[in-house]
Coordinates of C-alpha atoms in Angstrom, one line a residue:
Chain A
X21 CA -78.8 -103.8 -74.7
X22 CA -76.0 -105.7 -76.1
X23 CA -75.9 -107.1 -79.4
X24 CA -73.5 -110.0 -80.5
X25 CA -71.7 -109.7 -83.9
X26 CA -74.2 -112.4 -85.2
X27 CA -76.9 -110.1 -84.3
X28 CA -75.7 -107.2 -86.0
X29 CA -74.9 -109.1 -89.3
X30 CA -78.8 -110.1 -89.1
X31 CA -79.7 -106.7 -88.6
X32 CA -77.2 -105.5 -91.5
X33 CA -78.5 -108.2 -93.9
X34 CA -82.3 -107.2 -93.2
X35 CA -81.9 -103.8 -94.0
X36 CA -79.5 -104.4 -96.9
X37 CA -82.6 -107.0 -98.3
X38 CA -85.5 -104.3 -97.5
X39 CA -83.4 -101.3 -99.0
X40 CA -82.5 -103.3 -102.4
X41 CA -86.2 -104.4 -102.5
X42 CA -87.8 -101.3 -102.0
X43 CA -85.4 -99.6 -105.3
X44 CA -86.3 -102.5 -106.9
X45 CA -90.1 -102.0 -106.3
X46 CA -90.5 -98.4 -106.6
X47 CA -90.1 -98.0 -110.2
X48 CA -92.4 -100.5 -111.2
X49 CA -94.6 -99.8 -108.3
X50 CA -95.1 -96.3 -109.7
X51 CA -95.6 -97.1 -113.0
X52 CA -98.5 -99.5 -111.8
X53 CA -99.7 -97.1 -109.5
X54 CA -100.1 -94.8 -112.8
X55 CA -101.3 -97.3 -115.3
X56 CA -104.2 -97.7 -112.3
X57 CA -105.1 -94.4 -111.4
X58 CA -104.6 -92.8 -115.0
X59 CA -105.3 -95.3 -117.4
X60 CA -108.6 -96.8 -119.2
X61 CA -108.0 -100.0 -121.1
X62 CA -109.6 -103.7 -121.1
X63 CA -108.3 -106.0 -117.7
X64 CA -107.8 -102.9 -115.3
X65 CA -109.8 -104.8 -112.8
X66 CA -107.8 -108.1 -113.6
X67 CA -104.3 -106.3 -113.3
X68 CA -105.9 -104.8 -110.2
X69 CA -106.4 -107.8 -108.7
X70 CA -103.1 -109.6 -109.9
X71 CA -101.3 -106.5 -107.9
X72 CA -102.8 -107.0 -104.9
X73 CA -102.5 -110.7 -105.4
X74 CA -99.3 -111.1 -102.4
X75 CA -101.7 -109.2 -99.8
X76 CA -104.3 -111.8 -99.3
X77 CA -102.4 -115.1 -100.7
X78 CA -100.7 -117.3 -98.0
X79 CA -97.2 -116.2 -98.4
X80 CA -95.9 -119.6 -98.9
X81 CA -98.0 -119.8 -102.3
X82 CA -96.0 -116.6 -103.1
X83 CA -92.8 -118.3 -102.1
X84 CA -93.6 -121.7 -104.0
X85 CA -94.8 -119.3 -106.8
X86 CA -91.4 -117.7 -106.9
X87 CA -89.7 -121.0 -106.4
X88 CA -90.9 -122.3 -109.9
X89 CA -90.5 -119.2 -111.5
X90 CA -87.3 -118.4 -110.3
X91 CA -85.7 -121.2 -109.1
X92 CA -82.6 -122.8 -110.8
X93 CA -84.9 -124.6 -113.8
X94 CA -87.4 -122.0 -113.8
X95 CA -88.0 -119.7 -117.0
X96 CA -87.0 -116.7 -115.4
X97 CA -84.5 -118.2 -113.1
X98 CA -83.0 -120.1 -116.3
X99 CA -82.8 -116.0 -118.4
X100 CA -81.3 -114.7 -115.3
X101 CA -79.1 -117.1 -115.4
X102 CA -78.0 -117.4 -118.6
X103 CA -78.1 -113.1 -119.4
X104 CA -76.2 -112.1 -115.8
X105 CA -75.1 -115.4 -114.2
X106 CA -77.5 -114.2 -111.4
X107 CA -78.9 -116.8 -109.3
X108 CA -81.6 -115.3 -106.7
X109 CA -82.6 -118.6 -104.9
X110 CA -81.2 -119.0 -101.8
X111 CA -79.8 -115.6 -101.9
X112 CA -79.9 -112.6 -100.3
X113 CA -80.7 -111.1 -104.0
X114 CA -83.9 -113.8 -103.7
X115 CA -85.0 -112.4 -100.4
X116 CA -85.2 -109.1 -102.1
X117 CA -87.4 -110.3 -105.0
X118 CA -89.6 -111.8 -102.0
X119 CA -90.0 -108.6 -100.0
X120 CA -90.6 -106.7 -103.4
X121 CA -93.3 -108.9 -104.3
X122 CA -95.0 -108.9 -101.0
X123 CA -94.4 -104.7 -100.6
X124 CA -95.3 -104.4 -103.9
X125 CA -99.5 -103.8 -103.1
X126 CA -99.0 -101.7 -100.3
X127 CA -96.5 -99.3 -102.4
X128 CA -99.2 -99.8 -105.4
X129 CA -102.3 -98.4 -103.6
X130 CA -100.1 -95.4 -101.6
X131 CA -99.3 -94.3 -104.8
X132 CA -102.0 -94.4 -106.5
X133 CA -103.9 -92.7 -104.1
X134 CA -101.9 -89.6 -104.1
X135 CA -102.1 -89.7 -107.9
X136 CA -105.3 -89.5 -108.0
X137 CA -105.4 -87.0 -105.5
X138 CA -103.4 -84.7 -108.2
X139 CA -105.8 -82.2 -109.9
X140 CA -105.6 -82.7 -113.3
X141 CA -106.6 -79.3 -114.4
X142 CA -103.1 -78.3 -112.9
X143 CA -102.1 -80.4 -115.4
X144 CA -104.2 -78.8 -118.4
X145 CA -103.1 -75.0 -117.2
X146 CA -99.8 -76.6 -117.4
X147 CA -100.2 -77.7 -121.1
X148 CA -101.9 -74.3 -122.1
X149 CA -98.9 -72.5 -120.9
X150 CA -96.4 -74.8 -123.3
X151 CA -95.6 -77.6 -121.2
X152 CA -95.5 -80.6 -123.5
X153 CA -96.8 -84.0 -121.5
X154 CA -93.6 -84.8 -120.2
X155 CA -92.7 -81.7 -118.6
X156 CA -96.2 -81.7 -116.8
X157 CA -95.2 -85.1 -115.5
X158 CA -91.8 -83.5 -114.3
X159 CA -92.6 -80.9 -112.9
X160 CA -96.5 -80.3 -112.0
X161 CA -97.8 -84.4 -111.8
X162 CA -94.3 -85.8 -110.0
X163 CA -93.8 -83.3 -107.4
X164 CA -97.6 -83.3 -106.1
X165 CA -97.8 -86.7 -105.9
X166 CA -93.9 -87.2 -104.1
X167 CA -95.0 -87.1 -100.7
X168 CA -97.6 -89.8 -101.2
X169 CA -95.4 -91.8 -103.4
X170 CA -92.4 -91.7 -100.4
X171 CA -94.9 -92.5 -98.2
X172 CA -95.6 -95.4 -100.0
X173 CA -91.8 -96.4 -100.3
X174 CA -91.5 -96.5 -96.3
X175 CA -94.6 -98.6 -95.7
X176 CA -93.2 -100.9 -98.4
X177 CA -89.4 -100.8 -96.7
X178 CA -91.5 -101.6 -93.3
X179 CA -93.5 -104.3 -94.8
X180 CA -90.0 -105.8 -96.4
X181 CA -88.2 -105.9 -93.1
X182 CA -91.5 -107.9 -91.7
X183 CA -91.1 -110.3 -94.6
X184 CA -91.2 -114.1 -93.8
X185 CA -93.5 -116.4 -95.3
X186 CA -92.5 -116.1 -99.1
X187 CA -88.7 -115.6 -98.0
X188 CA -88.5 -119.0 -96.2
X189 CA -90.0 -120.5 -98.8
X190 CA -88.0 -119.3 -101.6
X191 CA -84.8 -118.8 -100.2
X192 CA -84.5 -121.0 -97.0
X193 CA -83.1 -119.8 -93.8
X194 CA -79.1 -119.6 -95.1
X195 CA -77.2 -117.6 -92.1
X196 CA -75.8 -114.2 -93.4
X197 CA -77.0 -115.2 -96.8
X198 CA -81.0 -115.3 -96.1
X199 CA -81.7 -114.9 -92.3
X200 CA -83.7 -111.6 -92.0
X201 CA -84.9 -110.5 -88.9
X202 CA -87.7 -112.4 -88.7
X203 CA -86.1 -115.6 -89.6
X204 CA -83.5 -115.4 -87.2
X205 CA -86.4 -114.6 -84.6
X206 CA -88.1 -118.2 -85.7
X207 CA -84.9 -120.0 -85.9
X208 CA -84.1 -118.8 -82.1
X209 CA -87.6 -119.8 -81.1
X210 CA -86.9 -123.2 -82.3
X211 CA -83.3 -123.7 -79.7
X212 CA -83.8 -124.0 -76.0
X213 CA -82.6 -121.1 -74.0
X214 CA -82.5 -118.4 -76.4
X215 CA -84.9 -115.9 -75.3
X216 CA -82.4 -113.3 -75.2
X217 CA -81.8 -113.3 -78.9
X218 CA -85.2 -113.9 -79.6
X219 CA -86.1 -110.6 -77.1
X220 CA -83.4 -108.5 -78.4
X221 CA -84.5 -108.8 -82.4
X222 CA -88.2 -108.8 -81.5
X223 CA -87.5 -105.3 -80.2
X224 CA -84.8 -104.3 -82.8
X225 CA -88.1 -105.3 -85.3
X226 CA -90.7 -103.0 -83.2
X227 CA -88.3 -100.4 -83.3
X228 CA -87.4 -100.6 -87.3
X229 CA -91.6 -101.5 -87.6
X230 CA -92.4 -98.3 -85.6
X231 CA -90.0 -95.6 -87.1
X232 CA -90.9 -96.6 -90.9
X233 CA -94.7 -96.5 -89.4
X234 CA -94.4 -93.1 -88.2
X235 CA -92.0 -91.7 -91.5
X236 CA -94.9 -93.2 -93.7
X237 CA -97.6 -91.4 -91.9
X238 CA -96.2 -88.1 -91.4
X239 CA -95.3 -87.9 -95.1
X240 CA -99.3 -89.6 -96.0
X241 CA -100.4 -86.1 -93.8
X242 CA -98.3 -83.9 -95.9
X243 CA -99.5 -85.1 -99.3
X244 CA -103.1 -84.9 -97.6
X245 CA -102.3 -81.3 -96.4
X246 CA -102.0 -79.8 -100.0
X247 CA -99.0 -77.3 -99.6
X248 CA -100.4 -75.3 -96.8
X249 CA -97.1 -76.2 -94.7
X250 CA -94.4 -75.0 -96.9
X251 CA -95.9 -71.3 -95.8
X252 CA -94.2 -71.1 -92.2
Chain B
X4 CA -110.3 -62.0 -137.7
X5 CA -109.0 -62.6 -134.7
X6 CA -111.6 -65.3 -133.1
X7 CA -113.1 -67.6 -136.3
X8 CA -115.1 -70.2 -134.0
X9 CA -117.3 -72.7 -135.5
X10 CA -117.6 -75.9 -133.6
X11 CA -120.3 -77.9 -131.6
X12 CA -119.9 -80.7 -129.5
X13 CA -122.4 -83.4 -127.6
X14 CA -121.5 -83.5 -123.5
X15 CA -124.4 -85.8 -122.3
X16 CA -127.2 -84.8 -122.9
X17 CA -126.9 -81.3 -124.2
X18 CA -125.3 -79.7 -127.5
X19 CA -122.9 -77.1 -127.0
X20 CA -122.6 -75.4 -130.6
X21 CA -121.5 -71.8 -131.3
X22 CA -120.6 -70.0 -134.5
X23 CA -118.7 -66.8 -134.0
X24 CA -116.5 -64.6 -136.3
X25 CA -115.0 -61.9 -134.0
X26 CA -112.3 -58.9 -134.4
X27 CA -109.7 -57.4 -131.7
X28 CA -110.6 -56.2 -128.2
X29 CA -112.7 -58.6 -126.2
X30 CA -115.3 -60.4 -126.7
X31 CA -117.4 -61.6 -124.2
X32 CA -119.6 -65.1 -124.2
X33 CA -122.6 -64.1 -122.2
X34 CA -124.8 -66.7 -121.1
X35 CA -126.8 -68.5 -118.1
X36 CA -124.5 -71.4 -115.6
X37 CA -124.5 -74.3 -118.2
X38 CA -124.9 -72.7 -121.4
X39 CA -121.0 -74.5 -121.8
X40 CA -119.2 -71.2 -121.8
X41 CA -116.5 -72.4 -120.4
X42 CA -116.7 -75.7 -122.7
X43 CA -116.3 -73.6 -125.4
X44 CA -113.0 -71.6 -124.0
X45 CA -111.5 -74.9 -123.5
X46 CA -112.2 -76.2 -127.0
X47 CA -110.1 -73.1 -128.5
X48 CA -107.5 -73.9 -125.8
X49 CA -107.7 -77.6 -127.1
X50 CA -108.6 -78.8 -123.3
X51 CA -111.5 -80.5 -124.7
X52 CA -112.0 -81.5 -128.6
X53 CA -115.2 -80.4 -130.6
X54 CA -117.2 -83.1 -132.1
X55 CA -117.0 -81.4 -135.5
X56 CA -116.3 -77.8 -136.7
X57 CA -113.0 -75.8 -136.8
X58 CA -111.6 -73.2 -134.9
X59 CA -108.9 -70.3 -135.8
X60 CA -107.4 -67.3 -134.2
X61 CA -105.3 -64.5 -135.4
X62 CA -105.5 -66.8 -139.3
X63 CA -104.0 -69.6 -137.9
X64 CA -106.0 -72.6 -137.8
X65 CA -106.2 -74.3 -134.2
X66 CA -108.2 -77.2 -134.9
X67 CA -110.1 -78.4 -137.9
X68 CA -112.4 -81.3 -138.1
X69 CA -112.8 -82.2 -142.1
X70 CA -109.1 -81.6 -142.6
X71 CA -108.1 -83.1 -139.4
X72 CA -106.1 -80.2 -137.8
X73 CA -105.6 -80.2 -134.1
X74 CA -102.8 -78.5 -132.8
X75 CA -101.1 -79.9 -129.7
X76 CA -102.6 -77.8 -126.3
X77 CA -99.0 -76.4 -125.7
X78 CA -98.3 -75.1 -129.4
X79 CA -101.9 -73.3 -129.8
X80 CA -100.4 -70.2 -127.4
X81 CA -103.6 -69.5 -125.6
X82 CA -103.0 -67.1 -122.3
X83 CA -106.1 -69.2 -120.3
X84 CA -107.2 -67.1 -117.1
X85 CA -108.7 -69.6 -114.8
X86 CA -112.2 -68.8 -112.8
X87 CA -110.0 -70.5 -109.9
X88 CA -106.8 -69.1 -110.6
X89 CA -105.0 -72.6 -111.1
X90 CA -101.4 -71.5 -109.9
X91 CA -99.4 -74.4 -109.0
X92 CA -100.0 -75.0 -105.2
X93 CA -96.1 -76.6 -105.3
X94 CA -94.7 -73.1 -107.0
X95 CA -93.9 -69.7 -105.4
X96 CA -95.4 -66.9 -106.8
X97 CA -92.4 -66.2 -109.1
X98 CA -91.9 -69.8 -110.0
X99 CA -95.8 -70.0 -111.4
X100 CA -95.0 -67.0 -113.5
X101 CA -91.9 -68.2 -115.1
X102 CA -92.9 -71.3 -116.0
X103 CA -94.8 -70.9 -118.9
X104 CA -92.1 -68.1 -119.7
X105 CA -89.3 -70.8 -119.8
X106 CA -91.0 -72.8 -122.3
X107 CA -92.1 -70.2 -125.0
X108 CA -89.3 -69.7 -127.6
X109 CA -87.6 -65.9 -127.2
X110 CA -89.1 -64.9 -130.6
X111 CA -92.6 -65.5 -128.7
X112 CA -92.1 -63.4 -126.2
X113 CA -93.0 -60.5 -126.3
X114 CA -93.2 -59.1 -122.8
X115 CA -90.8 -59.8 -119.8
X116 CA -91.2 -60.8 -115.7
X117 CA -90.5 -57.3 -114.7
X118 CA -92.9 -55.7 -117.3
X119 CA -95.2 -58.0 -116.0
X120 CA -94.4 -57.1 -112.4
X121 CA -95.1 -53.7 -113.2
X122 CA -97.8 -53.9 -114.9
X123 CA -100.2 -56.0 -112.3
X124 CA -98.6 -54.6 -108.9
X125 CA -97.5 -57.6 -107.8
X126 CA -93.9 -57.0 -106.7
X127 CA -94.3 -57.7 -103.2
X128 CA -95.9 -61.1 -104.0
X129 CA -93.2 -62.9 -105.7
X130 CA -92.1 -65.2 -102.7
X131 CA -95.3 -66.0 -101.1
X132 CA -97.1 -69.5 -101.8
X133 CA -100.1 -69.2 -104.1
X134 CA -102.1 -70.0 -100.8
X135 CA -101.5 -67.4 -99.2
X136 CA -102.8 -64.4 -101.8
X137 CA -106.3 -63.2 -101.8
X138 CA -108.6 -64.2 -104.2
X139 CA -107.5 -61.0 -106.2
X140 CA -103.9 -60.9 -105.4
X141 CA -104.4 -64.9 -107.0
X142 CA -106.3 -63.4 -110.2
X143 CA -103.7 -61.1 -110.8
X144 CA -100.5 -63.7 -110.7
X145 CA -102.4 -65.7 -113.0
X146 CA -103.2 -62.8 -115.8
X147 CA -99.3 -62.3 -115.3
X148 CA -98.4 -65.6 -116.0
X149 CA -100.6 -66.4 -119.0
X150 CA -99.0 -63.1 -120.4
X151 CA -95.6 -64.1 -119.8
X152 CA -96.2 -67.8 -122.1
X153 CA -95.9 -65.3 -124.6
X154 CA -99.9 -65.8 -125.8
X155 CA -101.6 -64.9 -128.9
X156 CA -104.8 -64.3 -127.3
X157 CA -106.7 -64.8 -124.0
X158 CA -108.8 -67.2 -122.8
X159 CA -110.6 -65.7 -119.8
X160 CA -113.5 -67.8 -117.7
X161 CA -115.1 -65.7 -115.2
X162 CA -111.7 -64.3 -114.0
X163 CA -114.0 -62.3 -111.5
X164 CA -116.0 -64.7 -110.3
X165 CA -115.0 -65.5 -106.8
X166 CA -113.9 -62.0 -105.9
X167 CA -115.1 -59.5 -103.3
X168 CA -116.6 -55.6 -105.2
X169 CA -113.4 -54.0 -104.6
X170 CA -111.1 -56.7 -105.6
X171 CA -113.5 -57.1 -108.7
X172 CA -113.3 -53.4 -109.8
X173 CA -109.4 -53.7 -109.4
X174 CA -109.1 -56.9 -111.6
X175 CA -111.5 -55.6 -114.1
X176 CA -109.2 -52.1 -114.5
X177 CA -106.7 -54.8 -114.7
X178 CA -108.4 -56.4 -117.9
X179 CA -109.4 -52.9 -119.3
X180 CA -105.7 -52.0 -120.1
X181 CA -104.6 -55.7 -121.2
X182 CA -107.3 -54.9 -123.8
X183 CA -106.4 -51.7 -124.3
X184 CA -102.7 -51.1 -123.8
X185 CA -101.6 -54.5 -124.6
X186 CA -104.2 -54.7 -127.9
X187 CA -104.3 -58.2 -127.0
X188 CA -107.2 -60.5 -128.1
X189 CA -109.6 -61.7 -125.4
X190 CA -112.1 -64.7 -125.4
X191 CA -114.1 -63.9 -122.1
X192 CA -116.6 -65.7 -120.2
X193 CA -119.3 -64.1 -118.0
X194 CA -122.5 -64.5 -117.0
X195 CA -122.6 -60.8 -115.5
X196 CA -124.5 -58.4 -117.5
X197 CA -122.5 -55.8 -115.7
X198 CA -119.4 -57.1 -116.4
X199 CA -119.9 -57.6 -120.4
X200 CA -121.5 -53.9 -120.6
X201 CA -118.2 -52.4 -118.9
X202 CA -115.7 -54.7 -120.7
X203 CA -116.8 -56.3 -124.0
X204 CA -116.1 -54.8 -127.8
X205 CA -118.7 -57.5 -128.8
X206 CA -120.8 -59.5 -127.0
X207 CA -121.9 -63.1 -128.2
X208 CA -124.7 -64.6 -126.0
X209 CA -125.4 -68.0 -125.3
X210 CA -128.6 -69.3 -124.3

């Protein structure tokens, strides 16, 4: 299967895009997922629902959404501006604040489920031995939940390379500045006689899709299997 | 003194009070499932916070109420024997026993790993995962590491609990020379008469 130059930009610039929105996500993404799963305060059910917001609004509300936010006379497009001279729309850097946004649920609720699933009287044996609350986060809290929170890293990375609505929207379809994979897949559809393009990305997209799938589910297993399978 | 306990505190429906005024050795809470025996060990480890009262071991007060003392659960320096063991599912054997080691401050300590070692037979158990020890094997790590935070006292709930008659009578020699050899002040938490008759200096009973 021979790919053109083109081709292989696209592919580059989709997995540049997924990879910077996936760092960019996964801090804040944990720190939700915590806030959810530990915390008890007023609105939990309204931040709840805010989070998971992108999973069941039409992407192109998250694009427009973005667009006025973020675009060049937005209030957080105008800060960016004027703080880093960093303009995300209709830039690759805007396609990454797109697939952030839309992984972000999906990283959100993998997290905090293997959060939760840390006992918390590890946590208080830790204390009673000295541990102040920062080291039981380090070292008891962190690395229980790090298979689950990984996990929920590659489903997000899948679910950015899938991104399409919110990333047409807000950043247009600019080649090798905002053509993902799935852009370029539409774009093809649209011009007679390109089935061969549209073929070779579709399956470039399974592939990527699939292997993120897999890595997300084999690491959900291990978190699920306690640490029975360091033993062999 | 070593054990000055005077505390009561509401958990739903029930009132879990207790006023106690112990020396050395051990001294066993004796009482039914639910009398809040184990409650009370985790209100002198500062797991869970009385309603009202004050608590002090060895003269040093832990938690006070009217003058609002309440040390912080990791400066109180309470060994806490778990009825489940608790080691760290993520830790080898060696690494569970360390940790609390590596946080106490040298002056603390007052015993070291391969004391500890010694002491509890458990030499050939340092690089296996906490899964794979017997339930007594699992009692006896966790004795050594809440010995090795470099306690004050002990805080043990039911450490015999979930173990078969042999591995019980081994533990339970186990305990005898901690209280003994170690002159070490034990909180302990049973709600077999057997048990208490064999192991306590004083027994405090719960209804």
């Amino acid at each position: 299967m021979g790919l053109t130059a083109d081709e292989w930009d696209i592919i580059r610039l989709s997995l540049k895009v997924s990879f910077v929105a996936v760092g960019l996500c996964l801090p804040v993404a944990f720190a939700l997922a915590w806030v959810l799963a530990r915390g008890r305060f007023p609105g939990k059910l309204l931040l709840d629902g805010i989070v998971h917001l992108p999973l069941v609004l039409p992407p192109v509300v998250t694009g427009w959404l973005l667009l006025i936010g973020f675009g060049r006379n937005g209030p957080a497009g105008v800060l960016l501006y004027d703080w880093f001279g960093l303009t995300l729309i209709f830039r690759w850097t805007g396609a990454a604040l797109a697939a952030a946004i839309m992984a972000l649920p999906l990283m959100v609720r993998a997290m905090r489920l293997s959060i939760e699933a840390v006992d918390q009287r590890l946590e208080g044996a830790a204390r009673t031995l000295g541990a102040r609350p920062v080291h039981v986060f380090w070292t008891i809290t962190l690395p229980l939940s790090l298979p689950g929170v990984l996990a929920g890293a590659v489903l997000g990375f899948a679910r950015s390379i899938g991104e399409f609505g919110a990333t047409i929207t807000f950043v247009s379809n600019i080649p090798g500045e905002t053509r993902t994979l799935p852009i370029a897949i539409y774009a093809a559809l649209q011009v007679p006689g390109s089935e061969g393009v549209v073929t070779r990305l579709a399956i470039i997209s399974v592939i990527l899709s699939l292997v993120a799938l897999i890595a997300s589910e084999a690491l959900s297993r291990r978190a699920g299997a306690g640490r029975g399978n360091h033993v062999l | 003194m070593s054990f000055e306990i005077h505390v009561s505190r509401r958990l739903g429906d029930r009132e879990i009070a207790l006023s106690l005024s112990s020396g050395g050795g051990l001294t066993a809470l004796f009482g039914p499932s639910g009398a809040g025996k184990t409650s009370l060990l985790n209100m002198v480890a500062g797991l869970l916070r009385p309603d009202i009262g004050w608590i002090a071991v060895a003269g040093e007060t832990l938690y006070d109420s009217e003058k609002g003392v309440d040390v912080a659960i990791e400066r109180r320096r309470a060994g806490y024997v778990f009825q489940d063991g608790r080691l760290f599912p993520h830790k080898r054997v060696r690494a569970n026993l360390v940790y609390g080691e590596r946080l106490a401050d040298a002056a603390n300590r007052w015993i070291g790993l391969d004391e500890v070692v010694t002491f509890l037979g458990i030499g050939g158990l340092l690089d296996r995962w906490p899964q794979t020890l017997s339930g007594g094997e699992a009692q006896r790590v966790a004795i050594g590491r809440a010995l090795l935070s470099g306690p004050r006292f002990l805080l043990m709930d039911e450490p015999l609990a979930s173990l078969d008659a042999p591995r019980r009578e081994e533990i339970m020699r186990v305990i005898e020379r901690v209280r003994d050899e170690l002159a070490l002040p034990i909180l302990y938490v049973s709600h077999d008469r057997r048990e208490i008759d064999r192991l306590a200096t004083r027994v405090v009973e719960l209804l």
